[in-house]
Coordinates of C-alpha atoms and ligand atoms in Angstrom, one line a residue:
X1 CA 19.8 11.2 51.9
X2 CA 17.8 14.3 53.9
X3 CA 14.2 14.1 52.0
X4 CA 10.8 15.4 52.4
X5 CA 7.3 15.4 51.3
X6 CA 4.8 17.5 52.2
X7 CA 1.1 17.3 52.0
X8 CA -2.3 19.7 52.2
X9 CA -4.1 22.2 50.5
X10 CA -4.1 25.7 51.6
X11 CA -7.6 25.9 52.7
X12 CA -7.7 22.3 53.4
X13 CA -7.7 21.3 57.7
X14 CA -4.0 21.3 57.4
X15 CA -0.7 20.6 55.9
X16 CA 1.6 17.8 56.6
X17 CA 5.2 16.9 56.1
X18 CA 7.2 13.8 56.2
X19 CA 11.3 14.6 56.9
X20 CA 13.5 11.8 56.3
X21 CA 17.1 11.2 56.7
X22 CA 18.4 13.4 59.9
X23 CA 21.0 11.7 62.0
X24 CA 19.5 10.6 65.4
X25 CA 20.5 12.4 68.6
X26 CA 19.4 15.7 67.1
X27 CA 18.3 17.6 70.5
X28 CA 15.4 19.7 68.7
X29 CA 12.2 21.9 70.2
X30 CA 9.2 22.9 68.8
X31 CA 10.0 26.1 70.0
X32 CA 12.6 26.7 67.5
X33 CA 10.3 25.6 64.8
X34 CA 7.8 27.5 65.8
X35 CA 10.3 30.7 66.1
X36 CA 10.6 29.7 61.9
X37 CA 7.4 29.5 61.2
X38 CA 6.4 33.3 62.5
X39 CA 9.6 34.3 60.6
X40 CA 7.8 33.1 57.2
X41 CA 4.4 34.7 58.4
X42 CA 5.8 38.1 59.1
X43 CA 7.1 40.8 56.6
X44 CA 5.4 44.2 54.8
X45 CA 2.8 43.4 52.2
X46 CA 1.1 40.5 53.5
X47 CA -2.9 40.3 53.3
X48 CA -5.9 39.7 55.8
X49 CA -4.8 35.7 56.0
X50 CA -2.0 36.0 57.9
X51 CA -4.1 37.6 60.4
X52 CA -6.1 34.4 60.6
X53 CA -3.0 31.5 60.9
X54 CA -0.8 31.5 63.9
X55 CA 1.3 28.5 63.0
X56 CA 1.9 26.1 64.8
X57 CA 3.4 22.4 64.4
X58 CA 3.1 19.4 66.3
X59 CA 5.9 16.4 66.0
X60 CA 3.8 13.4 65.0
X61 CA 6.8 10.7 64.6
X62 CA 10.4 10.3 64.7
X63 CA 10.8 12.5 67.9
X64 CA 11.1 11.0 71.1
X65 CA 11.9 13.0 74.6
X66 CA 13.4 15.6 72.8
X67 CA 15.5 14.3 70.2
X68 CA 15.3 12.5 66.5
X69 CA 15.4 9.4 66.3
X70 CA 16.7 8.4 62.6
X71 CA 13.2 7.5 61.7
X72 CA 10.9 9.5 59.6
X73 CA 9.6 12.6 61.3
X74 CA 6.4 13.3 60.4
X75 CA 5.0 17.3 61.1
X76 CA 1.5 18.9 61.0
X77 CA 0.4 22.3 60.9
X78 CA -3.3 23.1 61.0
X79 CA -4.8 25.6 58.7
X80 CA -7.0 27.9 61.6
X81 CA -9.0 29.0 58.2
X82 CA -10.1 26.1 58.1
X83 CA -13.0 26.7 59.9
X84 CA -14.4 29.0 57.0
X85 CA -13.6 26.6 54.4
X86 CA -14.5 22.9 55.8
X87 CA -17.7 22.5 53.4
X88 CA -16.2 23.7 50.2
X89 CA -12.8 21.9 51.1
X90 CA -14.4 18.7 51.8
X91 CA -12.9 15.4 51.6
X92 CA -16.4 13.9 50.9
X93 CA -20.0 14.8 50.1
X94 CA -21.2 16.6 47.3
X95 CA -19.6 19.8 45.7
X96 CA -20.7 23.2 47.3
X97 CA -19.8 26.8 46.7
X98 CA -19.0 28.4 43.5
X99 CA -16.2 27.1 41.0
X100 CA -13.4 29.0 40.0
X101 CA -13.3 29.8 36.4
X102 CA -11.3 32.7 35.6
X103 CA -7.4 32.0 35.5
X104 CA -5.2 34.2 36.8
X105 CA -2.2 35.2 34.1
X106 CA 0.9 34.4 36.0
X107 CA -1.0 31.3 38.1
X108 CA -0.9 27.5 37.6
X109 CA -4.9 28.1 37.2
X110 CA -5.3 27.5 33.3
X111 CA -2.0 24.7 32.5
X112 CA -3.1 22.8 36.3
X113 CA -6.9 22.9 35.1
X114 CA -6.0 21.5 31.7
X115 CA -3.6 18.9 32.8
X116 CA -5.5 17.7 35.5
X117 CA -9.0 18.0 33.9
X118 CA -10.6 19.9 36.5
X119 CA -13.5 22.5 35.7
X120 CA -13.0 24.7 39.1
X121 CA -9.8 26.3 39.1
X122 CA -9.8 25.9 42.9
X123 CA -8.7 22.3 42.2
X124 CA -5.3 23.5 41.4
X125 CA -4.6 26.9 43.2
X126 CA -5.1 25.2 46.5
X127 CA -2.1 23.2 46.2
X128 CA 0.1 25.5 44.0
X129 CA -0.6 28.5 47.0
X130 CA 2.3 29.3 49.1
X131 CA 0.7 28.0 51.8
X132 CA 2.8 25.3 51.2
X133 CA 5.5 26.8 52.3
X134 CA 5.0 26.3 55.8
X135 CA 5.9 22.4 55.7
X136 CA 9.4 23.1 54.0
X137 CA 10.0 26.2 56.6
X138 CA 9.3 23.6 59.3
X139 CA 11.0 20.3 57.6
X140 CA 13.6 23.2 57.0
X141 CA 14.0 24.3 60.8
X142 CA 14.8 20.7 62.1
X143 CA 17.3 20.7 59.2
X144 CA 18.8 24.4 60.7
X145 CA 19.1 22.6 64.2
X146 CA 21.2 19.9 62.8
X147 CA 23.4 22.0 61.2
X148 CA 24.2 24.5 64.5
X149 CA 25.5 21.1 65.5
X150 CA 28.1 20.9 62.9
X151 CA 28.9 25.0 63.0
X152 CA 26.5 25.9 60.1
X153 CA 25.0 29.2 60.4
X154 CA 22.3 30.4 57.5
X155 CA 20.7 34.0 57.7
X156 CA 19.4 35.7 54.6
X157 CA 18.0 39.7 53.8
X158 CA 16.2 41.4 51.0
X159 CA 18.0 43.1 48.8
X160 CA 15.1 45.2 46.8
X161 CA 11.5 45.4 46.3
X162 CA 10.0 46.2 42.6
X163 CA 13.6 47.8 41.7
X164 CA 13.9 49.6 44.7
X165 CA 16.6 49.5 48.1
X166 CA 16.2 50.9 51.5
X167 CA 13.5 50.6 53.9
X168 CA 11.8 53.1 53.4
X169 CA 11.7 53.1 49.4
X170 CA 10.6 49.4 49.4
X171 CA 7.5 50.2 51.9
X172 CA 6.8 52.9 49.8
X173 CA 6.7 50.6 46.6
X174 CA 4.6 48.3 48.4
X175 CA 2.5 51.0 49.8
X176 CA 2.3 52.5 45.9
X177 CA 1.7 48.8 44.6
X178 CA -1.1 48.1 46.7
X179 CA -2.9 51.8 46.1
X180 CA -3.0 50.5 42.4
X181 CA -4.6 46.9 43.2
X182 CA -1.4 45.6 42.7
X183 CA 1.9 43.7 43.7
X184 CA 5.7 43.4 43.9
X185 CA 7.8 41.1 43.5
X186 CA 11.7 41.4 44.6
X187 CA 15.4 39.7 45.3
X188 CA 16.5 38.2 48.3
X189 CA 19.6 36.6 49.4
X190 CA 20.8 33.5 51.4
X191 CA 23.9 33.3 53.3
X192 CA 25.0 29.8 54.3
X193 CA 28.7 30.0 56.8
X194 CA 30.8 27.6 58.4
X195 CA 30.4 24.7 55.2
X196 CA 33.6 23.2 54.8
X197 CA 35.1 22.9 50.9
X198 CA 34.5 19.9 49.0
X199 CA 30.4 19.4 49.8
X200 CA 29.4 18.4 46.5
X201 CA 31.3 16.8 43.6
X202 CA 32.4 17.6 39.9
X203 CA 32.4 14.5 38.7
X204 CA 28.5 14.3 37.5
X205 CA 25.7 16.8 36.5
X206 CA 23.6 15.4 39.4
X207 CA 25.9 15.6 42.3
X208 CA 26.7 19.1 41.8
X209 CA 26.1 21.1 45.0
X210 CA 25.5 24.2 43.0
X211 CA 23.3 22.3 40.9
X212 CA 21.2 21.4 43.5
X213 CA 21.0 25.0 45.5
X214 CA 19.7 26.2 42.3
X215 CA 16.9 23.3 41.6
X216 CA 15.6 24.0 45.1
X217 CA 15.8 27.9 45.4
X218 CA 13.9 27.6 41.8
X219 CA 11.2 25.5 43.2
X220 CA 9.9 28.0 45.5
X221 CA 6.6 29.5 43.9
X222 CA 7.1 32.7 42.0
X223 CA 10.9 32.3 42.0
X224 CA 12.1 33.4 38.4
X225 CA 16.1 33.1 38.5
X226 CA 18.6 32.2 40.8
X227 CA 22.3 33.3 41.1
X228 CA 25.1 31.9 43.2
X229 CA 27.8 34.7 44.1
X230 CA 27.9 37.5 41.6
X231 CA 26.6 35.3 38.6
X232 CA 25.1 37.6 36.2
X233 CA 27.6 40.5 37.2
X234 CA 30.5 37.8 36.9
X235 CA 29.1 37.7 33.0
X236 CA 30.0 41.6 32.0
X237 CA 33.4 41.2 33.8
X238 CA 36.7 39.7 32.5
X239 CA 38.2 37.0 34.2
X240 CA 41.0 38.5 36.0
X241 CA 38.3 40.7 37.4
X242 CA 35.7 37.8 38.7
X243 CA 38.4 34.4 39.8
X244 CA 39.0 34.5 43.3
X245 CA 42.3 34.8 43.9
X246 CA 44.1 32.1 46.6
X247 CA 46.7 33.4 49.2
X248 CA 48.7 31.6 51.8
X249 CA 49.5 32.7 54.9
X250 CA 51.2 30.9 58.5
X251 CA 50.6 27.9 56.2
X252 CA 47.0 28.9 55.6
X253 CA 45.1 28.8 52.6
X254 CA 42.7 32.2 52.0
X255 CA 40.8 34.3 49.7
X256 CA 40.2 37.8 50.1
X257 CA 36.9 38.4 48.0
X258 CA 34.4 36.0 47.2
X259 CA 32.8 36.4 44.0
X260 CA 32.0 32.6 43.2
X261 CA 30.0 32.7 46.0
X262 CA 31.4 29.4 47.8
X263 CA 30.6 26.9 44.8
X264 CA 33.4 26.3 42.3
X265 CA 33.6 23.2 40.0
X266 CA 30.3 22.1 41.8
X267 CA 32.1 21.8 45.3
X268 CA 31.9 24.4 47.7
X269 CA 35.4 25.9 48.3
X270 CA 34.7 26.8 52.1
X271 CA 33.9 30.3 51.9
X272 CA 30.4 31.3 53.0
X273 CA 28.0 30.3 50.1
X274 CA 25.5 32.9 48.8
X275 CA 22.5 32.3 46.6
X276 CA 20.1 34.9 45.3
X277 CA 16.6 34.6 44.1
X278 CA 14.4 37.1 42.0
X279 CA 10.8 36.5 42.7
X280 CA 8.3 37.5 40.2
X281 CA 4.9 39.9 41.8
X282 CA 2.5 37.6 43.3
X283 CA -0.2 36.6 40.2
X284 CA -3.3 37.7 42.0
X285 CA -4.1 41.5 41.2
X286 CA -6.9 43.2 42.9
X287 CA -7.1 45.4 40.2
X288 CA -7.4 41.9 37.8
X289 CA -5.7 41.5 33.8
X290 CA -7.6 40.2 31.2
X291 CA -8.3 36.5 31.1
X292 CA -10.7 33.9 29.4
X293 CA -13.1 32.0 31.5
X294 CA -12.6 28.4 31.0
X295 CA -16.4 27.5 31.6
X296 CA -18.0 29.9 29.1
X297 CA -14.7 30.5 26.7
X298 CA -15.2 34.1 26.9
X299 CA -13.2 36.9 27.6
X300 CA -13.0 38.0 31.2
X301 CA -11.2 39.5 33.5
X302 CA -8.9 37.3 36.4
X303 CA -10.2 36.3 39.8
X304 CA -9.7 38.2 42.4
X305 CA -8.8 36.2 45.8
X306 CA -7.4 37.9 48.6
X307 CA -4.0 37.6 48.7
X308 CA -1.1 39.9 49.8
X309 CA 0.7 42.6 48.0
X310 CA 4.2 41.3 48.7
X311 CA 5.6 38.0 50.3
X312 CA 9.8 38.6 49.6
X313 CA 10.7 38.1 53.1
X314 CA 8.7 35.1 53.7
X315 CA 10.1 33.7 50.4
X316 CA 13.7 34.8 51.6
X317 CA 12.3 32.9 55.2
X318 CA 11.8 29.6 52.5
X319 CA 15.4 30.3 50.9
X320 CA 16.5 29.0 54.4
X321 CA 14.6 26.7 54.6
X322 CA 15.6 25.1 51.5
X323 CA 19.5 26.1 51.6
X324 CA 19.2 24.3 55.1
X325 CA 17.4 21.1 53.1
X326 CA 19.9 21.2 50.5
X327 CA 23.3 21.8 53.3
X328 CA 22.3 19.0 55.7
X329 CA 21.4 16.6 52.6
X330 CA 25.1 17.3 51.6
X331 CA 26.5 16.7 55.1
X332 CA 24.4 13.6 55.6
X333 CA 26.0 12.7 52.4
X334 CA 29.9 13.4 53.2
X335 CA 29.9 13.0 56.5
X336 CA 27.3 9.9 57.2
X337 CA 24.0 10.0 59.3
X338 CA 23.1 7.3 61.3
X339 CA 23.6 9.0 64.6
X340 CA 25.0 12.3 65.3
X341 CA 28.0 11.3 66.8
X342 CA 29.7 9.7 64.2
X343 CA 28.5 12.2 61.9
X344 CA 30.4 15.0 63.9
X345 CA 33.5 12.6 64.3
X346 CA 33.3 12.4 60.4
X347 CA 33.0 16.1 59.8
X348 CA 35.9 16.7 62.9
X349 CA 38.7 14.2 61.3
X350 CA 37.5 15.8 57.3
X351 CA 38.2 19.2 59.0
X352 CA 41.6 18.2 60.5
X353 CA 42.7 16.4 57.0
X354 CA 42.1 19.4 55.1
X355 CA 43.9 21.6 57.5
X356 CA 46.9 19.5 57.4
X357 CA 47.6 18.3 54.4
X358 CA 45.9 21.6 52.6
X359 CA 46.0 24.3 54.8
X360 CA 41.9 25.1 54.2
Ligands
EPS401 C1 -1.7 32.6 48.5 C2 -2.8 33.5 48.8 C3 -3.0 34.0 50.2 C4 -1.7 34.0 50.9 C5 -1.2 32.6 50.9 C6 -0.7 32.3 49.5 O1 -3.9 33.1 50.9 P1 -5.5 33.3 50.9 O2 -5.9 33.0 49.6 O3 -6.0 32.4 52.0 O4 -5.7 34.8 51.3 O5 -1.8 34.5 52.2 O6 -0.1 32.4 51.8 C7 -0.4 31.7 52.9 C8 -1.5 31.4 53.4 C9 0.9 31.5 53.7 O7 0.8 30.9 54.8 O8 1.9 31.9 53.2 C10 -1.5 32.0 47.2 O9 -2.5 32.0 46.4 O10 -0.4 31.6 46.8

């Protein structure tokens, strides 16, 4: 239903992004988007690029005065490094600069290289860099703004750096990290409220809501696991301990923990819905582990790009992005998407059935 694409290599002149299936009528700004998109750039850790980009998109299609127009919206963001990259990023002409050869352990450089039969690893880091990102932050914004229409609220925090909570502690681990020439990865948390139950189904594998969260938290890069609720705690526990109890009270159905973490039998149940991610450290080590070079097939040691210590909160910024994807897919799903309106007198009358005839 709510699909995108995205486009552009992370040195390339920029990165595009087509967004389809938001109702029309959506009031949006670029404002808004742009608010997103210096989230995702901000946070402890990063490196010298982030000085460079100050992003920026520009609505292409599907936005008219204002407001979407149930067409395909089509977003650009330019790559301001461009400029230092436009002959060895060419589209055309002959190759310049100085291939790549030395994969980075924890990288797509040696599979992506193989797979795709390229002899400069550049080939494949370009596109597999977070750079990415941006687009789904941006695709992911318009998506937010559709949602605040139908009550949905979606906030996330960091919960630790490299095993560590606090402030403090996790500046210092990054501080520590990048003293060594190296880097930290961490766990972050979404929080999506105001989703009423029964987004979702449990009648297939591939309409489970749960299902889905995890697919798209797991796609962002370095991700390593996901959890919804208390997952892996939920495991050590017995069941009387982990089941969210149901209460009624003036005729109204409640819980008083939740420990599911919104999703049961691949629906979500109402309460707010909660989705962790553990990212891995970022692959590229100044301080560089041992490699093979795939011109020469000799033992080497990895390249060494710049790149940033730690990127958890502009991968927590992503988890937004996505869980905002994923939500407004599943409203657009229940509740229609043509044009706003009816899609808001869909969700109204579903709200008012479910109070009624189930007190939820
Ligand atoms: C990235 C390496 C760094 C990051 C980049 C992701 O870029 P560069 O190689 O240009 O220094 O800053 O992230 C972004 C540019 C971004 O916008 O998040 C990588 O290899 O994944």
């Amino acid at each position: 239903m709510v699909r995108f694409m995205s486009g552009g290599e992370s040195h390339g002149s920029r990165l595009v992004c087509i967004l389809e299936g938001l109702p029309a009528g959506v009031k949006v700004s670029s404002e808004f988007v742009n608010g997103e998109l210096k989230r995702r750039q901000s946070g402890y850790g990063r490196g010298g690029r982030m000085k460079i980009e100050s992003d920026r998109v520009e609505f292409l299609s599907g936005i008219r005065f204002g407001e979407t127009l149930g067409s395909p919206i089509t977003l650009s963001v330019e790559n301001r490094d461009w400029q230092n990259w436009s002959e060895r990023m060419s589209a055309e002409g002959v190759e310049v600069g100085e291939r790549v050869t030395n994969a980075r352990p924890g990288h797509a450089d040696l599979t992506g290289a193989a797979k795709f039969a390229r002899n400069d690893v550049r080939d494949i880091l370009e596109r597999s860099s977070a750079r990415e990102t941006t687009m789904r932050v941006a695709a992911g914004a318009l998506c937010k703004i559709f949602l605040q229409n139908c009550g949905v609220e979606i906030s996330s925090k960091v919960l630790s750096v490299g095993g560590v909570c606090g402030d403090d502690e996790i500046k210092n681990r990054i501080d520590e990290a990048k003293s060594r020439g190296d880097t930290v990865g961490g766990i972050f948390e979404v929080k999506i409220s105001g989703v009423p139950a029964g987004l979702g189904s449990h009648v297939q594998w591939d309409r489970k809501l749960d299902a889905k969260f995890a697919a798209a938290f797991m796609s962002i890069q370095a991700v390593k696991a996901v959890e919804l609720g208390d997952g892996f705690a939920n495991a050590q526990k017995f069941g009387s301990e982990v089941h969210d109890e149901i209460f009624i009270r003036d005729g109204k159905i409640f819980r008083e923990t939740n420990r599911a973490g919104g999703f049961e039998g691949g629906m979500s149940n109402g309460e707010d819905l909660i989705i962790r991610a553990a990212m891995k450290p970022i692959p590229t080590l100044m301080k560089p582990l041992r490699t093979v070079d795939i011109a020469t097939r000799q033992p080497t040691t990895a390249s060494k790009e710049r790149s940033d210590t730690c990127a958890i909160w502009a991968a927590a910024v992503v988890g937004e992005a996505m869980a905002a994807i994923v939500t407004a897919d599943a409203f657009v799903e229940k509740f229609g998407g043509d044009a706003l309106c009816d899609t808001l007198a869909n969700l109204k009358s579903y709200r008012e059935r479910l109070a009624e005839d189930f007190g939820l």
